[in-house]
Coordinates of C-alpha atoms in Angstrom, one line a residue:
C1 CA 0.0 0.0 0.0
T2 CA 1.1 3.6 -0.5
S3 CA 0.3 6.7 1.5
G4 CA 1.5 10.1 0.5
M5 CA 5.2 10.0 0.2
G6 CA 5.6 6.8 2.2
V7 CA 5.1 3.2 2.0
V8 CA 3.4 1.1 4.7
A9 CA 3.0 -2.6 5.4
C10 CA -0.6 -3.5 4.7
L11 CA -1.6 -4.6 8.2
P12 CA -5.3 -5.4 9.1
Q13 CA -6.9 -3.1 11.6
L14 CA -6.9 -4.9 15.0
V15 CA -8.7 -4.2 18.2
V16 CA -6.7 -5.5 21.1
C17 CA -7.0 -5.4 24.9
S18 CA -4.2 -5.9 27.4
I19 CA -1.8 -7.7 25.0
D20 CA 1.5 -6.8 23.5
L21 CA 0.7 -4.6 20.5
S22 CA 4.2 -5.2 18.9
T23 CA 3.4 -8.9 18.9
V24 CA 0.1 -8.3 17.2
F25 CA 1.7 -6.1 14.5
Q26 CA 4.5 -8.7 14.0
E27 CA 1.9 -11.5 13.6
A28 CA -0.2 -9.4 11.2
G29 CA 2.9 -8.4 9.3
L30 CA 4.1 -12.0 9.0
K31 CA 0.7 -13.0 7.7
T32 CA 0.7 -10.2 5.1
L33 CA 4.4 -10.3 4.0
G34 CA 5.7 -13.7 5.0
P35 CA 8.9 -14.1 7.0
E36 CA 11.3 -12.9 4.4
G37 CA 9.1 -9.9 3.5
L38 CA 8.7 -8.9 7.1
F39 CA 12.5 -9.3 7.7
L40 CA 13.2 -6.9 4.8
F41 CA 10.5 -4.5 5.8
S42 CA 11.8 -4.4 9.4
S43 CA 15.4 -3.8 8.3
L44 CA 14.3 -0.7 6.4
D45 CA 11.9 0.5 9.1
V46 CA 14.6 2.6 10.9
D47 CA 12.3 4.1 13.5
H48 CA 10.3 0.9 14.0
D49 CA 6.9 2.6 13.5
L50 CA 5.7 0.1 10.9
Y51 CA 5.7 2.8 8.3
L52 CA 8.3 3.3 5.6
S53 CA 8.9 7.0 4.9
A54 CA 10.2 8.0 1.5
E55 CA 13.6 8.3 3.0
E56 CA 13.5 4.8 4.5
F57 CA 12.3 3.3 1.2
K58 CA 14.9 5.2 -0.9
P59 CA 17.6 2.4 -0.8
I60 CA 15.1 -0.1 -2.3
A61 CA 13.9 2.4 -5.0
E62 CA 17.5 3.1 -6.1
K63 CA 18.3 -0.6 -6.3
L64 CA 15.1 -1.5 -8.2
T65 CA 15.3 1.4 -10.6
G66 CA 19.0 2.0 -10.8
I67 CA 18.2 5.7 -10.9
P68 CA 19.8 8.0 -8.4
P69 CA 17.4 10.0 -6.3
P70 CA 16.5 13.5 -7.4
A71 CA 18.3 16.4 -5.7
E72 CA 16.8 17.2 -2.3
F73 CA 14.3 20.0 -2.5
E74 CA 15.2 22.8 -0.2
E75 CA 14.7 26.5 -0.4
E76 CA 17.8 28.1 -2.0
F77 CA 19.7 30.0 0.6
L78 CA 19.5 33.7 -0.2
H79 CA 22.3 35.7 1.4
D80 CA 21.0 38.8 3.2
P81 CA 23.7 41.4 3.1
N82 CA 22.3 43.0 6.3
G83 CA 21.9 39.6 8.1
E84 CA 24.1 38.7 11.1
T85 CA 27.4 37.0 10.5
F86 CA 30.1 35.5 12.7
T87 CA 33.6 34.1 12.4
V88 CA 34.4 30.4 12.9
S89 CA 38.0 29.4 13.7
A90 CA 39.5 26.0 13.1
K91 CA 42.1 24.4 15.2
M92 CA 43.8 21.0 15.0
Q93 CA 46.8 19.0 16.2
P94 CA 47.7 16.2 13.8
L95 CA 47.2 12.5 14.6
L96 CA 50.0 11.1 16.8
L97 CA 51.6 8.6 14.5
E98 CA 53.1 6.8 17.5
T99 CA 49.6 5.8 18.7
M100 CA 49.0 3.7 15.6
T101 CA 49.6 0.0 16.0
K102 CA 51.8 -0.2 13.0
S103 CA 54.2 2.3 14.5
K104 CA 55.4 -0.4 16.9
D105 CA 57.4 -2.0 14.1
G106 CA 58.3 1.2 12.4
F107 CA 55.5 1.0 9.8
L108 CA 57.2 -2.1 8.4
G109 CA 55.5 -3.1 5.1
V110 CA 53.5 0.2 4.9
S111 CA 54.5 2.1 1.7
H112 CA 55.4 5.8 2.1
S113 CA 52.8 6.8 -0.5
S114 CA 50.0 5.2 1.5
L115 CA 50.6 7.5 4.5
S116 CA 51.5 10.6 2.5
G117 CA 48.2 12.4 3.0
L118 CA 48.2 11.6 6.7
R119 CA 51.8 12.7 7.2
S120 CA 51.3 16.0 5.3
W121 CA 48.1 17.0 7.1
K122 CA 49.4 19.2 9.9
S123 CA 46.9 22.1 10.1
P124 CA 43.4 23.2 9.1
A125 CA 42.8 23.8 5.4
T126 CA 41.0 27.0 6.3
P127 CA 41.9 28.5 9.7
S128 CA 39.1 31.0 9.7
S129 CA 35.9 31.5 7.8
T130 CA 32.8 33.8 8.0
F131 CA 29.3 32.4 8.0
S132 CA 25.8 34.0 8.2
A133 CA 23.6 33.1 11.0
A134 CA 20.8 32.2 8.6
Q135 CA 22.9 29.3 7.1
F136 CA 22.6 27.6 10.5
R137 CA 18.9 27.3 10.0
A138 CA 19.7 23.7 9.2
F139 CA 20.1 23.0 12.9
L140 CA 16.6 24.1 13.8
P141 CA 14.2 21.4 14.8
P142 CA 11.6 20.3 12.2
K143 CA 7.8 20.7 12.8
G144 CA 6.7 18.5 15.7
K145 CA 10.2 18.3 17.2
G146 CA 10.4 21.5 19.3
E147 CA 10.2 20.0 22.8
L148 CA 13.0 19.6 25.3
G149 CA 14.9 16.3 24.7
D150 CA 13.5 15.8 21.2
T151 CA 15.9 14.2 18.7
W152 CA 15.7 14.2 14.9
W153 CA 17.9 13.4 11.9
I154 CA 19.3 16.5 10.3
I155 CA 21.0 14.3 7.7
P156 CA 19.5 10.7 7.8
S157 CA 21.5 7.5 7.5
E158 CA 20.9 5.8 4.2
L159 CA 22.6 2.5 5.0
N160 CA 21.3 -0.7 6.6
I161 CA 22.1 -4.4 6.6
F162 CA 20.7 -4.8 3.0
T163 CA 22.4 -1.8 1.4
G164 CA 25.8 -2.7 2.9
Y165 CA 28.5 0.0 2.8
L166 CA 29.6 2.6 0.3
P167 CA 32.7 2.0 -2.0
N168 CA 36.2 2.5 -0.6
N169 CA 37.8 3.3 -4.0
R170 CA 36.8 7.0 -4.1
Y171 CA 38.8 10.2 -3.9
H172 CA 36.2 13.0 -4.2
P173 CA 33.1 13.5 -2.2
P174 CA 29.7 13.7 -4.0
T175 CA 28.1 17.1 -4.4
P176 CA 26.4 18.0 -1.1
R177 CA 22.7 18.6 -1.2
G178 CA 20.3 20.5 1.1
K179 CA 21.5 20.5 4.7
E180 CA 24.6 18.6 3.7
V181 CA 26.0 21.8 2.3
L182 CA 26.5 23.5 5.6
I183 CA 28.1 20.4 7.2
H184 CA 30.4 20.0 4.1
N185 CA 31.4 23.7 4.4
L186 CA 32.2 23.3 8.1
L187 CA 34.2 20.1 7.7
S188 CA 36.0 21.6 4.7
M189 CA 37.7 24.0 7.1
F190 CA 39.7 21.0 8.3
H191 CA 40.4 19.2 5.0
P192 CA 39.3 19.9 1.4
R193 CA 37.8 16.4 0.9
P194 CA 35.2 15.7 3.6
F195 CA 32.6 12.9 3.0
V196 CA 29.5 14.1 4.9
K197 CA 28.0 10.6 4.5
S198 CA 30.4 8.0 5.8
R199 CA 31.0 4.6 4.1
F200 CA 29.6 2.6 7.0
A201 CA 26.4 2.9 9.0
P202 CA 25.2 4.8 10.9
Q203 CA 25.8 7.8 8.7
G204 CA 24.5 11.3 9.1
V205 CA 23.8 14.0 11.6
V206 CA 21.4 13.7 14.7
A207 CA 20.4 16.6 16.9
C208 CA 18.7 17.0 20.3
I209 CA 17.2 20.0 22.1
R210 CA 19.1 20.4 25.3
A211 CA 17.6 23.7 26.5
V212 CA 14.7 26.0 25.6
S213 CA 14.0 29.7 26.4
D214 CA 11.4 32.1 25.0
F215 CA 13.7 33.0 22.1
Y216 CA 16.5 30.5 21.9
Y217 CA 17.4 26.8 21.5
D218 CA 20.5 25.1 22.8
I219 CA 20.9 22.1 20.4
V220 CA 23.4 19.4 20.8
F221 CA 24.4 17.4 17.7
R222 CA 26.5 14.5 16.6
I223 CA 28.0 14.0 13.1
H224 CA 29.4 10.8 11.5
A225 CA 31.6 11.8 8.6
E226 CA 35.1 11.1 7.3
F227 CA 37.9 12.5 5.1
Q228 CA 39.8 11.2 2.1
L229 CA 43.4 12.2 2.6
N230 CA 45.1 10.8 -0.6
E231 CA 45.0 12.0 -4.2
V232 CA 45.8 10.2 -7.4
P233 CA 48.3 8.5 -8.1
N234 CA 48.3 7.4 -4.4
F235 CA 45.6 4.9 -3.4
P236 CA 42.7 6.0 -1.2
F237 CA 43.3 6.6 2.6
W238 CA 40.2 7.0 4.8
F239 CA 40.4 9.1 8.0
T240 CA 37.4 8.4 10.1
P241 CA 37.0 10.2 13.5
G242 CA 34.9 8.3 16.1
Q243 CA 32.5 11.2 15.9
F244 CA 32.1 15.0 15.6
A245 CA 30.2 16.3 18.6
G246 CA 29.1 19.8 19.3
H247 CA 26.4 22.3 20.2
I248 CA 24.8 25.5 18.9
V249 CA 22.8 28.2 20.7
L250 CA 20.7 30.0 18.2
S251 CA 17.5 32.0 18.1
K252 CA 14.3 30.2 17.1
D253 CA 14.2 32.1 13.8
A254 CA 17.9 31.5 13.1
S255 CA 18.6 35.2 12.8
H256 CA 21.2 35.1 15.6
V257 CA 23.8 32.6 16.7
R258 CA 25.0 33.0 20.2
D259 CA 27.5 30.1 20.4
F260 CA 28.7 27.2 18.2
H261 CA 31.3 24.5 19.0
L262 CA 32.2 21.4 16.9
Y263 CA 34.9 19.0 17.9
V264 CA 36.3 15.4 17.8
P265 CA 36.1 14.1 21.4
N266 CA 39.6 13.3 22.7
D267 CA 38.6 11.6 26.0
K268 CA 39.4 8.1 24.8
S269 CA 43.0 6.8 24.2
L270 CA 42.1 6.1 20.5
N271 CA 39.6 8.1 18.5
V272 CA 40.3 7.7 14.8
D273 CA 39.9 4.7 12.5
M274 CA 42.1 4.7 9.3
E275 CA 41.8 2.4 6.3
W276 CA 43.9 2.5 3.2
L277 CA 43.8 0.5 -0.1
Y278 CA 46.7 -1.2 -1.9
G279 CA 45.1 -1.0 -5.2
A280 CA 42.6 1.0 -7.3
S281 CA 39.7 -1.5 -7.3
E282 CA 37.1 -2.2 -4.6
S283 CA 38.5 -5.7 -4.3
S284 CA 42.1 -4.5 -3.5
S285 CA 43.6 -5.5 -0.2
M286 CA 43.1 -3.0 2.6
E287 CA 45.1 -2.1 5.7
V288 CA 43.4 -0.9 8.9
D289 CA 44.7 0.9 11.9
I290 CA 43.6 3.2 14.7
G291 CA 45.2 6.2 16.4
Y292 CA 44.8 9.2 18.6
L293 CA 43.9 12.8 17.4
P294 CA 44.6 15.3 20.2
Q295 CA 42.5 18.2 18.7
M296 CA 40.1 19.0 15.9
E297 CA 37.6 21.6 16.6
L298 CA 35.6 24.7 15.3
R299 CA 34.8 27.6 17.6
V300 CA 33.1 30.9 17.1
A301 CA 35.0 34.1 17.9
G302 CA 31.8 35.5 19.4
P303 CA 28.0 35.9 18.8
S304 CA 26.8 36.8 15.3
T305 CA 26.3 40.5 14.7
P306 CA 24.7 42.6 12.0
S307 CA 26.8 44.5 9.5
V308 CA 24.5 47.6 9.7
I309 CA 22.2 49.0 12.5
Y310 CA 19.3 51.3 11.7
D311 CA 17.2 53.5 13.9
E312 CA 13.4 53.5 13.9
K313 CA 13.5 55.9 11.0
G314 CA 15.6 53.7 8.8
N315 CA 18.8 55.8 9.2
V316 CA 22.1 54.0 9.6
I317 CA 23.5 54.6 13.1
D318 CA 26.4 52.1 13.0
R319 CA 28.1 49.8 10.5
R320 CA 30.9 47.3 10.4
G321 CA 34.2 49.0 9.9
E322 CA 36.4 48.8 6.9
G323 CA 38.5 46.1 8.4
G324 CA 35.5 44.0 9.0
E325 CA 35.6 44.4 12.8
P326 CA 32.1 43.5 14.2
I327 CA 29.9 46.0 15.8
Q328 CA 30.2 46.0 19.6
F329 CA 27.2 44.7 21.5
V330 CA 26.4 43.7 25.0
F331 CA 24.3 40.6 24.9
E332 CA 21.7 39.7 27.5
E333 CA 22.1 36.5 29.4
I334 CA 19.8 33.7 28.2
N335 CA 17.6 32.3 30.9
W336 CA 16.6 28.8 30.0
S337 CA 13.0 27.9 30.9
S338 CA 13.7 24.2 30.8
E339 CA 16.9 22.1 30.1
I340 CA 18.5 18.7 30.4
S341 CA 22.2 18.0 31.0
R342 CA 24.7 17.7 28.1
E343 CA 25.3 14.1 29.2
E344 CA 21.6 13.3 28.9
A345 CA 21.3 15.0 25.5
A346 CA 24.4 13.1 24.3
S347 CA 23.0 9.9 25.5
R348 CA 19.8 10.4 23.5
L349 CA 21.9 11.1 20.4
E350 CA 23.8 7.9 21.0
V351 CA 20.7 5.8 21.3
T352 CA 19.3 7.3 18.1
F353 CA 22.5 6.3 16.3
Y354 CA 23.0 3.0 18.1
P355 CA 19.9 1.3 19.4
F356 CA 22.0 -1.2 21.3
K357 CA 22.7 1.5 23.8
K358 CA 19.2 1.1 25.1
V359 CA 21.0 -1.1 27.5
P360 CA 23.4 1.0 29.6
Y361 CA 27.1 0.2 29.1
L362 CA 29.0 1.1 32.2
P363 CA 32.8 1.8 32.4
F364 CA 34.9 -1.1 33.3
T365 CA 35.8 0.6 36.6
E366 CA 32.1 0.7 37.6
A367 CA 30.6 -2.4 36.1
F368 CA 31.7 -5.0 38.6
S369 CA 30.6 -3.2 41.7
R370 CA 27.2 -2.6 40.1
A371 CA 26.9 -6.3 39.2
E372 CA 27.7 -7.3 42.8
A373 CA 25.2 -4.9 44.2
E374 CA 22.5 -6.1 41.8
G375 CA 23.4 -9.8 41.9
K376 CA 24.1 -10.0 38.2
L377 CA 26.9 -11.1 35.9
V378 CA 29.0 -8.7 33.8
H379 CA 28.6 -8.8 30.0
S380 CA 31.9 -7.4 28.8
I381 CA 33.1 -6.6 25.4
L382 CA 36.8 -6.0 24.8
L383 CA 37.9 -4.5 21.5
W384 CA 40.4 -2.5 19.5
G385 CA 38.3 0.6 18.9
A386 CA 35.3 2.1 20.6
L387 CA 32.0 0.2 20.4
D388 CA 29.8 3.3 20.3
D389 CA 31.5 5.5 17.6
Q390 CA 32.9 5.1 14.1
S391 CA 36.4 4.2 15.2
C392 CA 35.0 0.8 16.0
S393 CA 36.2 -2.8 15.3
G394 CA 32.8 -4.2 16.3
R395 CA 30.5 -2.7 13.6
T396 CA 28.8 -6.0 12.7
L397 CA 28.2 -6.9 16.4
R398 CA 26.5 -3.7 17.4
E399 CA 24.4 -3.4 14.2
T400 CA 23.0 -6.9 14.5
V401 CA 22.8 -9.0 17.7
L402 CA 23.4 -6.3 20.3
E403 CA 20.4 -4.3 19.1
S404 CA 18.0 -7.2 18.7
S405 CA 15.1 -7.3 21.1
P406 CA 15.7 -10.7 22.6
V407 CA 19.3 -9.9 23.4
L408 CA 18.4 -6.5 24.8
A409 CA 15.8 -8.1 27.1
L410 CA 18.3 -10.8 28.4
L411 CA 21.0 -8.2 29.0
N412 CA 18.6 -6.0 30.9
Q413 CA 17.4 -8.9 33.0
S414 CA 20.6 -10.7 34.0
F415 CA 23.7 -8.6 33.2
I416 CA 25.5 -5.4 33.7
S417 CA 27.1 -4.5 30.4
S418 CA 30.4 -2.9 29.7
W419 CA 32.8 -2.4 26.8
S420 CA 36.5 -1.5 27.0
L421 CA 39.4 -0.6 24.8
V422 CA 42.4 -3.0 24.9
K423 CA 44.7 -0.1 25.4
E424 CA 42.7 1.1 28.5
L425 CA 42.8 -2.3 30.1
E426 CA 46.5 -2.6 29.5
D427 CA 46.9 0.8 31.3
L428 CA 44.6 -0.4 34.1
Q429 CA 46.6 -3.7 34.4
A430 CA 49.8 -1.7 34.9
D431 CA 48.2 0.5 37.7
E432 CA 49.9 -0.6 40.9
Q433 CA 47.8 1.8 42.9
N434 CA 44.6 -0.1 42.3
L435 CA 45.4 -3.9 42.5
V436 CA 41.8 -5.0 42.5
L437 CA 40.9 -3.4 39.1
S438 CA 44.4 -4.4 37.9
Q439 CA 43.6 -8.0 38.6
K440 CA 40.2 -7.8 36.8
A441 CA 41.9 -6.2 33.7
R442 CA 44.5 -8.9 33.7
L443 CA 41.8 -11.6 33.7
H444 CA 40.1 -10.0 30.8
L445 CA 43.3 -9.5 28.8
E446 CA 44.2 -13.1 29.2
K447 CA 41.1 -14.1 27.3
Y448 CA 41.3 -11.5 24.6
S449 CA 42.0 -12.3 20.9
F450 CA 42.0 -9.7 18.1
P451 CA 39.8 -8.0 17.2
V452 CA 36.8 -8.3 19.5
E453 CA 36.2 -10.7 22.4
M454 CA 32.8 -11.0 24.2
M455 CA 32.9 -12.2 27.8
V456 CA 30.7 -13.2 30.7
A457 CA 32.4 -12.5 34.0
L458 CA 31.5 -12.8 37.7
P459 CA 31.4 -9.7 39.9
N460 CA 34.9 -10.6 41.1
G461 CA 36.3 -10.4 37.5
T462 CA 36.6 -14.2 36.8
V463 CA 35.7 -14.8 33.2
V464 CA 33.4 -17.9 33.0
H465 CA 32.7 -17.8 29.3
H466 CA 34.0 -16.0 26.2
I467 CA 33.9 -16.1 22.4
N468 CA 35.9 -14.2 19.8
A469 CA 33.9 -12.1 17.3
N470 CA 35.5 -13.9 14.3
N471 CA 34.5 -17.3 15.6
F472 CA 31.1 -15.9 16.4
L473 CA 30.6 -14.7 12.9
D474 CA 31.8 -17.9 11.4
Q475 CA 29.2 -19.8 13.5
T476 CA 26.4 -17.5 12.5
S477 CA 27.1 -16.8 8.8
M478 CA 24.1 -17.8 6.7
K479 CA 24.3 -19.5 3.3
P480 CA 22.6 -17.7 0.5
E481 CA 19.7 -20.2 0.4
E482 CA 19.1 -19.9 4.1
S483 CA 16.7 -17.3 5.5
P484 CA 16.0 -16.2 9.1
S485 CA 13.1 -17.9 10.8
F486 CA 10.6 -16.2 13.0
S487 CA 9.2 -16.9 16.4
F488 CA 6.3 -14.9 17.9
S489 CA 8.0 -14.9 21.3
G490 CA 11.4 -13.7 20.3
G491 CA 11.0 -11.9 17.0
F492 CA 13.4 -12.9 14.2
D493 CA 15.2 -16.0 15.2
D494 CA 18.2 -15.3 12.9
P495 CA 21.3 -17.4 13.5
S496 CA 23.3 -14.5 15.1
T497 CA 20.6 -13.6 17.6
S498 CA 20.0 -17.1 18.7
T499 CA 23.7 -17.9 18.9
Y500 CA 24.4 -14.8 21.0
I501 CA 21.5 -15.6 23.4
R502 CA 23.0 -19.2 23.7
F503 CA 26.4 -17.7 24.5
L504 CA 24.9 -15.5 27.2
Q505 CA 22.8 -18.4 28.6
E506 CA 25.8 -20.7 28.7
G507 CA 27.6 -17.9 30.7
L508 CA 24.7 -17.9 33.2
D509 CA 24.9 -21.7 33.5
K510 CA 28.6 -21.7 34.0
A511 CA 28.4 -19.1 36.6
K512 CA 25.9 -21.0 38.8
P513 CA 28.5 -23.0 40.7
Y514 CA 30.4 -19.9 41.6
L515 CA 27.3 -18.0 42.6
Q516 CA 25.9 -20.9 44.7
S517 CA 29.2 -21.3 46.5

């Protein structure tokens, strides 16, 4: 069935009482579409509202027609010469090469040309640039999303398990459209070749209203984008920060920007994923590494100001000087009528990008004491890169089993979840000032194998069960002729979900003798 600009599953109207509506809709969808059809529909239904918007249906339309989508319709931005403007400054410190794994053997086997773009990128491409406040209208919430804590996609992700990922063998980003233009212009201050839409899911930009006043919003946002550092004749080199975070304080009509800040978080020991090809084709071999970027940020020099001020009769009473110096103002303090913390807003962005974060993942240093207090086991994931950003070595894990409803339910019921970087546990193991946590870190590292290890541990740190991600994927890979089965109690009983539940259940069983004693 079709409805307006969207596509919906043709579900019969149902009258229910005191039953799980999601189960009813799943049963009706299964009856209408069959298991394979419902599986496909659900994979495209990003917001799980049983309705496919035009944006959600677009990947299928493109595959069926082979025709790229029309340019996104958006009012052309008309520059107002009297509108407010402000200056954005870019700062960065280059990636620390010694934090890359391959630096340990002196980059043995890595050609000089592969890293040429990385080695030469020492400073922002554009240290300073002027923007108009009206350009930042792109950050305003859409209709129906103006309440405190609301989240929305400024640039939606177009990738899912059926579309796969975008090609690696590219040098130049596609022409940005609509709201992509502003994000492209901002990121271009760092490097001339930003890809606003990353190769891997989840792509895009998500925003959340952190605070509201009579005239202003404080909007927190998160961007998943990357850069192509090499040019022909060198092969492509992808530089993918874990995320770009930031916030903007702007008036509700976007005529004035009070504050703006965009940055790559540097609170983790590793925060950038790097991948480079050894050939020009998509099938060429690829090297992967991860490293630490100390600084990459954009800041405003001050609030936006008009170039000309008129009195009530239309006479000019002040204008920007010849040197472009802004008119001096004293700005009133903004009194927020309602607000949430930046941490709460960031958490909402995170869950929007990564549904697996509906289950809290505590730091390693907190997980075991919480597990002991609640009488639960620790579900621990140890990996090379962060699980909840784009510098991750666990993409497949988080995009499949960890966000499936049966796994989320079991984790909530019986486990305290945590994920850790290998580097962080190595540092913790070496900490002689905290022998208890040092011992727990050692027990985890003893069970770790590259790239990702999933573990079930007792509150005292003893690992009772573990499985490597590569072995897990080998066990759960489906042959082309196989299709996921469906159970009304657990949703899609695909091999990966059932295998992960079995892994967790085996951990619970193996822990019983310890817990009983």
